[in-house]
Amino acid sequence: MIGLEHYITVSSLLFAIGFFGVLLRKNTLVIYMCLELMLNAANLGLIAFSRYHGGMGGNLFVFFIITVAAAEVAVGLAIIVALFRKRQTVEVEELNALRN
Amino acid sequence: MGSELYAYGLLAFPLLSATFIAFFFRRSGAVASGISVGAAALILATALHIIFRLENFEYNVSWIEIANFNVEFGFLINDLTKLMLFVVAFVGFLVHVFSLGYMKDDPNKARFFGGLSIFMFSMLGLVLASSLVTLFIFWELVGFSSYMLIGYYLDKPSAAAASKKAFIVNRVGDFGFLIGIVMVFSAFGTLNLSELSHSEAATTTLIGLLLFCGTVGKSGQLPLHVWLPDAMEGPTPVSALIHAATMVAAGVFLLCRTGFLMTADALNVILWVGVATALVAGFTAIAQRDIKKILAYSTVSQLGYMVAAFGLGSLVALGNGDSHGDAIVTGGVAAAMFHLTTHAFFKALLFLGSGSIIHACHHEQDIFRMGGLAKKMPITFWTFTAGLLALIGTPFITAGFHSKDAILALAYEQNTLAFYCLVLGAILTAFYMVRLWKIAFLGSPKSENAEHASENGLVMTVPLILLAVGSILGGFVWFYPEALRPIIALGEELNHGDSHTTVMIYSIVAWVVGLGAAWVFYGAGAADDKLESVAKPLHAVLAEKFYFDRIYDWYVAKVQQRVAVAIHFTEQIALSVLIIRGMAGFAGLIGIGLRSLHVGSIHSYVYWFIGGLALFWALAVGLF
Amino acid sequence: MNDFASLVQYSIAAPLVIAFLTLFVRNWGRPAIQIVSVTGFALPLIFALFLWGLYDPSTPGGYAFVSKMDTGLSMIGVSLHLGLNGVSLPLFVMASVVGLAAGLYAAQSKAENVHRYLFCLLVMQSGLMGVFASIDIFFFYFFHELALIPTFVMVGVWGGRDRSYAAMKMTIYLTLGAMLSLVGLILIYVKSGAESFDLIELKAHLAAAPLADSIQNYAFGLLLFGFGILVSLWPLHTWAPLGYGAAPSSAAMLHAGVLKKFGLYGLIQVAIPLLPDGIGQWENWIVWLALGNVLVIGFVAMAQRDLKQMIGYSSVMHMGYAFLGIAAMSVLGVGGVVIMMVAHGLTVALLFLLSTMIHHRTQTFEMDEMGGLAKKAPVLSAFFVCAMMASIGLPGPGLANFWGELSIFLAVYDFRSGLIYAIVLGIVISAIYGLRAIAKVFFGEETDEFKESQKEVPVTDMTWAERVPALILIIALFFIGFFPKTVTNSLNDSLNSEPVYAQTEN
Amino acid sequence: MSPEFYQKIAETNQWGAIAPELALGILALSLLLLEIILPKVAHGAIPRIAILGQLAILVYAIANSCSGACVTGEAFGGMLFFDATGELFRVFFLGSSVFVSYLGMVSLEKKTLPQVEYYHILLVVTAALMLLAQANHFVMLFVALEAATVGFYILVSYFRHSVVSLEAGLKYLIMGALSSAILLFGIVLLYGAGSNPALEASSRDPLNFGNLEIFLAANSGDMLGLLGMLLVISGVAFKVGAFPFQIWIPDVYQGAPIPTTALLAIASKGAGFAMLLSLVQVFSPLSDWLVPLLSALAVLTILFGNFAALTQRNLKRVIGLSGVSHAGFLLIGVVAATKVEWATTAVMFYLFAYLLASIAVFAVFAHLEKEDDSEISLDDLGDLAKKNGFLGMALAIGIGSLAGIPPLAGFIGKMLIFVAALEAELYGLMAVAVVGAVVSIYYYFGILKSAFFEVWHFQDDDEDAPEEAEPGASLQFFGKVAILAAVAGTLILGFYQSPLSSWLSGG
Amino acid sequence: MTDIFFYIFSIAALAGAFGVVFSRNTVNGAMFLIGTFLSMASLFVLLEAYFLAVIQVLVYAGAVMVLFLFIIMLLDVKESAARKTSLYTWAASVIGFGILIVGVVAINSADSIREKAASLPEATGVSLKSFGYELFTTYLLPMQVTGFLLLIAMIGVIALSKKAKAD
């Protein structure tokens, strides 16, 4: 029987993999995708908890998270594009004009 | 009207004089000198009034009070005070008068007379003081005025050095004096002299010796005598007043005032310090060329006599001549004060005489460049000779003979070894003084300056004459008015003890030997020192003053200053460089380290986040 | 009695208000600035003298001219509680005297932007008046800082050689000291449970329920080292000579003369009465470090070539006496320290003032390059000799200093008799460096450097404008010396009512 | 669930209580409208209208909170909780946004960039922050936080012609999104723990702060709850700039346009502490873990901020790192607040003092007239006091207050934190705070030194140097008023704290 | 039956996630991400959150990922061969991942996850009506804020990308 813990395992693994991607990859776009993955992992967790523990709260929260994430993506991509226009790169290693 | 008003007046005249001069007459020397001499005259008059018209009295008014520490400003007038007061006022006045002539052409005369007034103020305060603290205050002030007057010739580096030396050496003495005061307060709970003398509490040898430290400094006792000869850098009247007659005697006066705080052990130390001083200074004087230096060493030597007298005598209590009973006048006190008084006369005379010579010889001070002055300056010559005779203790007719005999008599009774030493001192005195006399006055002039010397005016000669009278007659009790007589009489009485004749014979023999040896040895108006050619090594040691000054100079220049610089340097290195800069550098290094963490790459920053999560986790489960 | 409490407030507020007024009148020309600012310095003196006259010495231990005002920190028991007692009154008056002297001198200085300089100085003056009038220990600290901050600015902007480094070092040192003492004060507040920073309330509260020994230890340690830094306790002193060497004269006068006394005053009025058992653990520390002040710094002062630095070191050295007097914990010792604080404040201010005047004439502070000034400027040399003699405790000009030192010696002898040799040695040491300075600066022949500098700046004697501030200080010094009872009467009463000090009295 | 139930909930929607937020929203919208309506020449008036509008709201907010008739308690179905602290934060955020609007006016004027959008976003962000401070529910908290954060992403990279601004935006974006994700996952875990019906005191709505606190109190050993708390605190630590989530600060501060830097330094930090203050309350049952954690954070934050700032020469980086150390001090206050009730007041006082001081400092930076504002360094301050005394004075007082120098407000704030810390017996933190304060003197002093002390230059070096900018040339009326208000406030609060303190402690 | 679906979709989601992390080509990565999102939507269905599953597909797999792909195409970014991930990055990332896995284990070993109510509660995500009611009553304020959030996101994007003013 599949229980709550299974879903939570998947959810937390997704979160971890997303974080792993942020740690590993140097392409800004991929990093950004990994961040979306992390947000989604949270969604899965919320829905699973909501399903197994009862209550609407989790489901509603997911609704907000999806909305927020969409807005964030829009803004983030706009910034990446603007930066690409200036620097012709999306590699984080090369984006280090600000440093000591 | 209270008697204390006169005492206040005594302090007020010189103080007002000094204030007026300082504020209004700095540039008008004539007025300044007038004011100052006028003040001195008023002082003399007031002092005489106190001495003759007023009973002994004590007056105190509370000055400062913190917890149980209570100092009173006040006057303690007893026989001792009166005698000292007389000496100070009388000699002071004469020196003032003499200075009128001596300083006539000096452009900074006002400063000189202002300084003299301050000195008179301080010295009178010292004499009148009723408590140890007040005494100490004026004691320091006396030192200060002496400092100012020694350094009177501002642009002479030697004068600056001498004044500095005088002050600092005195402070070394005061170091002990002050600790002594502190201990006295701790032991007795009061610092008032008459209360102290009635106190039941026991004194200690340490207290006595610490108080004596003050005397060692001020009265030029071994090993702190080095400042006194140097102090001759000041104008000669100053030397006469301060460094011969009054201030340097203040140390002896202090001993006499606080005699009741001494113990037998302390007295023994005091005695031998005095004796040693008398001998060392006497020897040193033999090889000096500067007329004032010779007189200065002579002063040191005579002060040694007085101190030795005090050390000897207080073992013998000789009744209680004091109506207030607040100071136990002992034989030593009497002998010391007797000699102090006569010494004041003849030493002031000698200094003023030398001043007269120096003035006439256009500031020539080397005796080997004088010669033949007897004919050029007869009054000076005769008065100087009178003083000289008194100093060497010419039998029967001079004051010095009687007062010195009192000391010798005391020594004969108390301590044979000290007695012989003091006799040797007497021989030396006669020897070096006759040397001076013969070389400077007899023969023919050895220099341009001596050639053109001529007798000075009345303002300078009259004081000489008056002092000469004192020098001759001061040894006789009848010379003194009733009010001054008690202590002098006690001192003179010593001469009539059982061993009277023996002592007198020793004394006369010493005189004859000293005088004769010098007379034979030195030629009249010699141009150079015969001792130098006869006994070179001896002369070298003596001329170098037993290397005291060398040692002190070496200490100051090589030890003290180097230690100071070394400490300063070490401190700078340790504190400012190592610790402060070190800490700043350390912080800076941390700063640079932290700064380098900001590498600018998002990627590396992300690791901070995972690190942070790990850190949080570790903190939460208590790994740290 | 409390009718005149407002005068205390005015003497703090007047300089502060006038400080801003000075900025306001800057366009009206120099005389306007001078008149306005000098008024700001004169008013506190007038008020302080008036209060001094009105003060009733028999005010039983408590404070006179008390006023209390809430400024908005009542949640932590802070209120602006002002008043004066026998200990604070002399210092209050002294602060106003030194303030006027410094102000008079500053008003005629040729500093750039003199109105800002005077602004800083007036703010400082206000803080100084506040320090000694505060009963609330928070405001006591606060006013100290109010006075301290302008010092840094003045050193940094109008200072002499090395001003930047000196200002920085001074700031960091003194901030550390201030922080430590602040923590100490807060610790007392927190642990006392009195819910108040009010000294009187704290005292009453702690008398009934004293703090635990360990807390007293910590708090006293914090205060000791905090105050120690501010008072330049050895070896935490290195900021002082450097800072004073670089500071403009009026700032140095006020800081060395008055502000530095804050730490000692704090120990006397706050630390020891509130933490009577705390000092026990630290006694040896105080004694040894204070000996360091007297002996080590004494020698260091001898090695100085720079006149102002030497005065700075001498001031550090004298703090050693003060610490020892405090450690003696008796009415006599503490009373001596208060007198010495007053006297030393006047003296050191005078010395800094005169050394600046010397600098104007010689264009240098290097003593080796001076010499023979006495001939050119006899009045100046007389003043300086007088001041230096006062500083080394010579009775006469330094009678007040002498009273302080003597009382301290007496108290220290009762406290630890062996110490007496070491500290009295200080009077010899101070004489050595003091006279060395006089001889080098004024006596002897003119050095080549001095002759050289005279070609550019002809040497004149002190002008009247220079004499007035110096005279103010000297007169005050003489007054305290000759009439010490004006101070000691009230001092005795105040200190006797302090159980910590009174109990050790026999 | 019946419609009646929802009806009841709907009745808790007290729109009047969030009037300032609503007004800000409306103002933001009307700005966009004005840009369309007004002719192009009049567009310059829009920022002024924004400022005036905000001032009006500010006055309203102050008047409303001072009257004492504040609405208290939960509202909007438990989404918000009105209390005095929330009112204060409202004023805090409004104050900072008014000021940032002015800075925006100064900075944007010379750029060929869309202008009105800046104010629009700023106003919405401010409103979001105000709601954030009053949030009583994790959903509200998350949404408000994201609204603000997304706004910040835009504001940081607003100078899209400048590479550094965009780069700073990107850095902030990735760091911010990462921290949001972490925070979010923490909320998920808390939700999972709190909603479990098998556990005692569980609730159907565990994201409500009150419910969660009750749950945690009953299950303080729960692993999910603990992990959730850690992740949430991590997310908040990013906002306040606490170690080790402070690493982005210097870069982003340096790259962002000055108005945004000011907003980040003031409002964003304030928002972090607003969250932290309410979350500390929520997590109080877990304080065995939370207090050591926050204490350690405070220590590391103070040390890192101060020491890292020592060797910086870029002004914005210095201020950023000094802000880190201020966060450390505030954290001490927050820790103390777990034990001492009035410590919250101390934190608020500190924040307001920080606000006033920062206004003064940033106003000066904005008027240094440097072409590229990411490169203003200590050298650009040279002779400031001489060239423009007014700005020099403002800088001195602002920096002084930041350094905690008496008699300025910053000192009182620091002192209050110290008192609170000692009352809470946080001796170790206290020691670190003292070290930090002393170290901080060094670099603050460095700033003042370059502005005031180094007034002499070698003349011969200046031959080829370009014409030096005249600082303060663009100083406008609003700016003068803002600076004067900030300076006067800083000074007055140093001497006389009554106005603020009685208000803070709920007078 | 549902168990099998769970395993299929979970593994698909995780595999897709790894695909995003490891794919060298960004477009491939985006494709993997779409797969993950779709798998997750399926999991949502398994959890009876139908409405959210639909939104997930529409918003994420649809709008967001299309935007991503669009941008990837627009920028035409190629991961240059020279830019190999360094050993340090690998090591650090793997360590980081290890830490995260410890966290995952910790989460899943939490007792409270295993403690269950006696019976599975009724699924609440089913009713769109109650969803709506909640959204416009209890969650009305967050809803409004979200609206503003979208607004500023839109305006922000415009401000960041619109052509510079003529003047």
JSON list of N, CA and C in Angstrom, two decimals, chain B residues 185-214:
[
{"chain": "B", "resi": 185, "resn": "PHE", "atom": "N", "xyz": [52.49, 61.36, 60.49]},
{"chain": "B", "resi": 185, "resn": "PHE", "atom": "CA", "xyz": [51.04, 61.48, 60.62]},
{"chain": "B", "resi": 185, "resn": "PHE", "atom": "C", "xyz": [50.43, 60.14, 61.00]},
{"chain": "B", "resi": 186, "resn": "SER", "atom": "N", "xyz": [50.93, 59.12, 60.35]},
{"chain": "B", "resi": 186, "resn": "SER", "atom": "CA", "xyz": [50.37, 57.81, 60.62]},
{"chain": "B", "resi": 186, "resn": "SER", "atom": "C", "xyz": [50.63, 57.38, 62.06]},
{"chain": "B", "resi": 187, "resn": "ALA", "atom": "N", "xyz": [51.80, 57.75, 62.58]},
{"chain": "B", "resi": 187, "resn": "ALA", "atom": "CA", "xyz": [52.14, 57.32, 63.93]},
{"chain": "B", "resi": 187, "resn": "ALA", "atom": "C", "xyz": [51.51, 58.20, 64.99]},
{"chain": "B", "resi": 188, "resn": "PHE", "atom": "N", "xyz": [51.43, 59.50, 64.71]},
{"chain": "B", "resi": 188, "resn": "PHE", "atom": "CA", "xyz": [50.99, 60.43, 65.77]},
{"chain": "B", "resi": 188, "resn": "PHE", "atom": "C", "xyz": [49.59, 60.97, 65.54]},
{"chain": "B", "resi": 189, "resn": "GLY", "atom": "N", "xyz": [49.12, 60.90, 64.32]},
{"chain": "B", "resi": 189, "resn": "GLY", "atom": "CA", "xyz": [47.78, 61.40, 64.05]},
{"chain": "B", "resi": 189, "resn": "GLY", "atom": "C", "xyz": [47.70, 62.91, 63.96]},
{"chain": "B", "resi": 190, "resn": "THR", "atom": "N", "xyz": [48.81, 63.57, 64.02]},
{"chain": "B", "resi": 190, "resn": "THR", "atom": "CA", "xyz": [48.78, 65.02, 63.86]},
{"chain": "B", "resi": 190, "resn": "THR", "atom": "C", "xyz": [50.10, 65.45, 63.25]},
{"chain": "B", "resi": 191, "resn": "LEU", "atom": "N", "xyz": [50.11, 66.65, 62.72]},
{"chain": "B", "resi": 191, "resn": "LEU", "atom": "CA", "xyz": [51.36, 67.15, 62.16]},
{"chain": "B", "resi": 191, "resn": "LEU", "atom": "C", "xyz": [51.75, 68.47, 62.79]},
{"chain": "B", "resi": 192, "resn": "ASN", "atom": "N", "xyz": [50.95, 68.88, 63.76]},
{"chain": "B", "resi": 192, "resn": "ASN", "atom": "CA", "xyz": [51.26, 70.13, 64.45]},
{"chain": "B", "resi": 192, "resn": "ASN", "atom": "C", "xyz": [52.49, 69.92, 65.34]},
{"chain": "B", "resi": 193, "resn": "LEU", "atom": "N", "xyz": [53.44, 70.83, 65.24]},
{"chain": "B", "resi": 193, "resn": "LEU", "atom": "CA", "xyz": [54.71, 70.60, 65.91]},
{"chain": "B", "resi": 193, "resn": "LEU", "atom": "C", "xyz": [54.55, 70.51, 67.42]},
{"chain": "B", "resi": 194, "resn": "SER", "atom": "N", "xyz": [53.78, 71.45, 68.00]},
{"chain": "B", "resi": 194, "resn": "SER", "atom": "CA", "xyz": [53.70, 71.41, 69.46]},
{"chain": "B", "resi": 194, "resn": "SER", "atom": "C", "xyz": [52.87, 70.21, 69.92]},
{"chain": "B", "resi": 195, "resn": "GLU", "atom": "N", "xyz": [51.87, 69.85, 69.15]},
{"chain": "B", "resi": 195, "resn": "GLU", "atom": "CA", "xyz": [51.12, 68.65, 69.52]},
{"chain": "B", "resi": 195, "resn": "GLU", "atom": "C", "xyz": [52.02, 67.42, 69.43]},
{"chain": "B", "resi": 196, "resn": "LEU", "atom": "N", "xyz": [52.85, 67.43, 68.41]},
{"chain": "B", "resi": 196, "resn": "LEU", "atom": "CA", "xyz": [53.75, 66.29, 68.25]},
{"chain": "B", "resi": 196, "resn": "LEU", "atom": "C", "xyz": [54.68, 66.17, 69.43]},
{"chain": "B", "resi": 197, "resn": "SER", "atom": "N", "xyz": [55.19, 67.31, 69.89]},
{"chain": "B", "resi": 197, "resn": "SER", "atom": "CA", "xyz": [56.18, 67.26, 70.96]},
{"chain": "B", "resi": 197, "resn": "SER", "atom": "C", "xyz": [55.54, 66.79, 72.26]},
{"chain": "B", "resi": 198, "resn": "HIS", "atom": "N", "xyz": [54.25, 66.97, 72.37]},
{"chain": "B", "resi": 198, "resn": "HIS", "atom": "CA", "xyz": [53.58, 66.48, 73.58]},
{"chain": "B", "resi": 198, "resn": "HIS", "atom": "C", "xyz": [53.01, 65.11, 73.40]},
{"chain": "B", "resi": 199, "resn": "SER", "atom": "N", "xyz": [53.16, 64.56, 72.25]},
{"chain": "B", "resi": 199, "resn": "SER", "atom": "CA", "xyz": [52.48, 63.30, 71.98]},
{"chain": "B", "resi": 199, "resn": "SER", "atom": "C", "xyz": [53.12, 62.17, 72.76]},
{"chain": "B", "resi": 200, "resn": "GLU", "atom": "N", "xyz": [52.29, 61.22, 73.11]},
{"chain": "B", "resi": 200, "resn": "GLU", "atom": "CA", "xyz": [52.75, 60.05, 73.86]},
{"chain": "B", "resi": 200, "resn": "GLU", "atom": "C", "xyz": [53.32, 59.00, 72.91]},
{"chain": "B", "resi": 201, "resn": "ALA", "atom": "N", "xyz": [52.85, 59.03, 71.66]},
{"chain": "B", "resi": 201, "resn": "ALA", "atom": "CA", "xyz": [53.22, 57.96, 70.74]},
{"chain": "B", "resi": 201, "resn": "ALA", "atom": "C", "xyz": [54.73, 57.93, 70.54]},
{"chain": "B", "resi": 202, "resn": "ALA", "atom": "N", "xyz": [55.24, 56.74, 70.25]},
{"chain": "B", "resi": 202, "resn": "ALA", "atom": "CA", "xyz": [56.68, 56.57, 70.14]},
{"chain": "B", "resi": 202, "resn": "ALA", "atom": "C", "xyz": [57.13, 56.89, 68.73]},
{"chain": "B", "resi": 203, "resn": "THR", "atom": "N", "xyz": [58.30, 57.48, 68.66]},
{"chain": "B", "resi": 203, "resn": "THR", "atom": "CA", "xyz": [58.88, 57.73, 67.35]},
{"chain": "B", "resi": 203, "resn": "THR", "atom": "C", "xyz": [59.76, 56.55, 66.96]},
{"chain": "B", "resi": 204, "resn": "THR", "atom": "N", "xyz": [60.18, 56.52, 65.72]},
{"chain": "B", "resi": 204, "resn": "THR", "atom": "CA", "xyz": [61.06, 55.43, 65.30]},
{"chain": "B", "resi": 204, "resn": "THR", "atom": "C", "xyz": [62.29, 56.00, 64.63]},
{"chain": "B", "resi": 205, "resn": "THR", "atom": "N", "xyz": [63.30, 55.17, 64.53]},
{"chain": "B", "resi": 205, "resn": "THR", "atom": "CA", "xyz": [64.53, 55.61, 63.87]},
{"chain": "B", "resi": 205, "resn": "THR", "atom": "C", "xyz": [64.25, 55.98, 62.43]},
{"chain": "B", "resi": 206, "resn": "LEU", "atom": "N", "xyz": [63.36, 55.18, 61.81]},
{"chain": "B", "resi": 206, "resn": "LEU", "atom": "CA", "xyz": [63.06, 55.43, 60.40]},
{"chain": "B", "resi": 206, "resn": "LEU", "atom": "C", "xyz": [62.50, 56.82, 60.19]},
{"chain": "B", "resi": 207, "resn": "ILE", "atom": "N", "xyz": [61.57, 57.19, 61.04]},
{"chain": "B", "resi": 207, "resn": "ILE", "atom": "CA", "xyz": [60.98, 58.53, 60.91]},
{"chain": "B", "resi": 207, "resn": "ILE", "atom": "C", "xyz": [62.07, 59.58, 61.00]},
{"chain": "B", "resi": 208, "resn": "GLY", "atom": "N", "xyz": [62.93, 59.42, 62.02]},
{"chain": "B", "resi": 208, "resn": "GLY", "atom": "CA", "xyz": [63.98, 60.40, 62.20]},
{"chain": "B", "resi": 208, "resn": "GLY", "atom": "C", "xyz": [64.87, 60.50, 60.98]},
{"chain": "B", "resi": 209, "resn": "LEU", "atom": "N", "xyz": [65.24, 59.37, 60.44]},
{"chain": "B", "resi": 209, "resn": "LEU", "atom": "CA", "xyz": [66.15, 59.39, 59.31]},
{"chain": "B", "resi": 209, "resn": "LEU", "atom": "C", "xyz": [65.47, 59.96, 58.07]},
{"chain": "B", "resi": 210, "resn": "LEU", "atom": "N", "xyz": [64.19, 59.67, 57.91]},
{"chain": "B", "resi": 210, "resn": "LEU", "atom": "CA", "xyz": [63.48, 60.19, 56.74]},
{"chain": "B", "resi": 210, "resn": "LEU", "atom": "C", "xyz": [63.39, 61.70, 56.81]},
{"chain": "B", "resi": 211, "resn": "LEU", "atom": "N", "xyz": [63.08, 62.20, 58.01]},
{"chain": "B", "resi": 211, "resn": "LEU", "atom": "CA", "xyz": [63.04, 63.66, 58.15]},
{"chain": "B", "resi": 211, "resn": "LEU", "atom": "C", "xyz": [64.42, 64.23, 57.86]},
{"chain": "B", "resi": 212, "resn": "PHE", "atom": "N", "xyz": [65.43, 63.52, 58.30]},
{"chain": "B", "resi": 212, "resn": "PHE", "atom": "CA", "xyz": [66.81, 63.99, 58.09]},
{"chain": "B", "resi": 212, "resn": "PHE", "atom": "C", "xyz": [67.14, 64.06, 56.60]},
{"chain": "B", "resi": 213, "resn": "CYS", "atom": "N", "xyz": [66.47, 63.19, 55.81]},
{"chain": "B", "resi": 213, "resn": "CYS", "atom": "CA", "xyz": [66.68, 63.24, 54.36]},
{"chain": "B", "resi": 213, "resn": "CYS", "atom": "C", "xyz": [66.45, 64.66, 53.84]},
{"chain": "B", "resi": 214, "resn": "GLY", "atom": "N", "xyz": [65.43, 65.28, 54.37]},
{"chain": "B", "resi": 214, "resn": "GLY", "atom": "CA", "xyz": [65.16, 66.66, 53.96]},
{"chain": "B", "resi": 214, "resn": "GLY", "atom": "C", "xyz": [66.37, 67.53, 54.22]}
]
